[in-house]
Amino acid sequence: MSRPSLITTRLTVDLAKASYDICIGQGILNDAFGLLDGLVDPREPVAMVTDETVWALHGAGLAATLLEQGLNVTPVVMPPGEQSKSMEGLETLFAAFSDMQINRSSLILAFGGGVIGDLAGFAAASYLRGVPYVQIPTTLLAQVDASVGGKTAINWRQAKNQIGAFYQPRLVLIDTDTLDTLPARELHSGLAEVVKYAAIRSKSLFSELQANTDRLDLPSVIAQCCQIKAGLVEIDELDLGDRMLLNFGHTFGHAIEQAGSLSQVRHGEAVGMGMVIAARIGEHMELTRQGTSDSLGMLLSAYELPTRSPWAPAKLMPLLASDKKSKAQSIQMVLLREVGDAFVQQISIADLSRAIDEME
Ligand code: NAD
Ligand code: GLY
């Protein structure tokens, strides 16, 4: 008798060259072997890239099951944290891939949070000019954002995501049960990205988040975020237009992360503070409906997220100049007309500085 599928939502990221599915559900990794069927010849080596925390909680069990079922899996276990998303981390993966004779018919599993997803994804993109990989995200942030869309990268010289590639996974497996072990701070960090999706694209999701602070239907919320992201990636895979809307909150968010030395502030926390700054700037420039920054701030607070940057926006300005989104003397910033309606605005550094000075 066939077992009922544990997948509650299956979405497709429909791309000209490389379409792939996102499977979402509780406990879907119990059928990981079945879900990976057809993606790799069981005789080929499979690398499971993960971090020590995820390995101890979920990875060892999953690897053992896959091995038992006939997949030739070898784990590569990295230290947890942003420092693994580095040139040294990349070299560790390349050495492991070489040792286990990974080839272009192999498969790489990126099993962990956004750090592992970005690192393993970039290693997959660059090793032998491209090895297929599957994203199996285990943080909320990675489930709603980092695992979808093929942005892969490492940090370099204190700059976030400085070296990377667009390289789409073959499949994304989102098992919401993995979130049961996630520390509250990490869960909240992911919720900041959820708020971001609502802010840029979905008033109804924003209302759902406001009304259900203590009883969110996470699988449904994750599916809505992935649907929004898939839609933006489909129309703008290379981030030259509408996909940039996903950067709402990131201009100042990245600066906050850098000011706090990448590891102290969680990515989602920084994005949350960055969204409030962006909304305040938009309101000041009369491009954003008044009260939007307050609505955002209240929602973030309800999810126990900080809303005020420890560094005044003026102090963060020098860090924007090195941001990938800044071109010469101006910067492309995502602003909101109102909740659910975002747009990209080219703003000169001079105008931005003036607005920030006037706001303070
Ligand atoms: P992370 O990968 O560092 O994970 C956070 C912590 O949670 C780690 O200590 C990890 O070991 C632990 N963890 C992971 N899963 C767990 C689980 N199920 N139970 C218990 N602990 C668990 O951080 P993150 O917030 O997932 O990702 C942040 C990274 O993602 C940043 O580097 C950011 O630049 C990147 N990112 C990339 C994209 C993209 O589109 N590629 C989008 C957003 C963010
Ligand atoms: N996280 C932003 C993007 O994928 O474009």
PDB file of C-alpha atoms and ligand atoms in Angstrom, residues 145 151 229 243 246, ligand 2:
ATOM      1  CA  ASP A 145      14.178  32.940   1.411  1.00  0.00           C
ATOM      2  CA  LYS A 151      21.654  33.065  -5.022  1.00  0.00           C
ATOM      3  CA  LYS A 229       9.688  34.567  -4.095  1.00  0.00           C
ATOM      4  CA  ARG A 243      13.612  40.610  -7.810  1.00  0.00           C
ATOM      5  CA  LEU A 246      13.320  41.241  -2.046  1.00  0.00           C
TER       6      LEU A 246
HETATM    7  N1  GLY B   2      17.270  37.172  -0.846  1.00  0.00           N
HETATM    8  C1  GLY B   2      17.147  38.026  -1.960  1.00  0.00           C
HETATM    9  C2  GLY B   2      17.081  37.318  -3.252  1.00  0.00           C
HETATM   10  O1  GLY B   2      17.074  36.113  -3.306  1.00  0.00           O
HETATM   11  O2  GLY B   2      17.046  37.951  -4.273  1.00  0.00           O
END
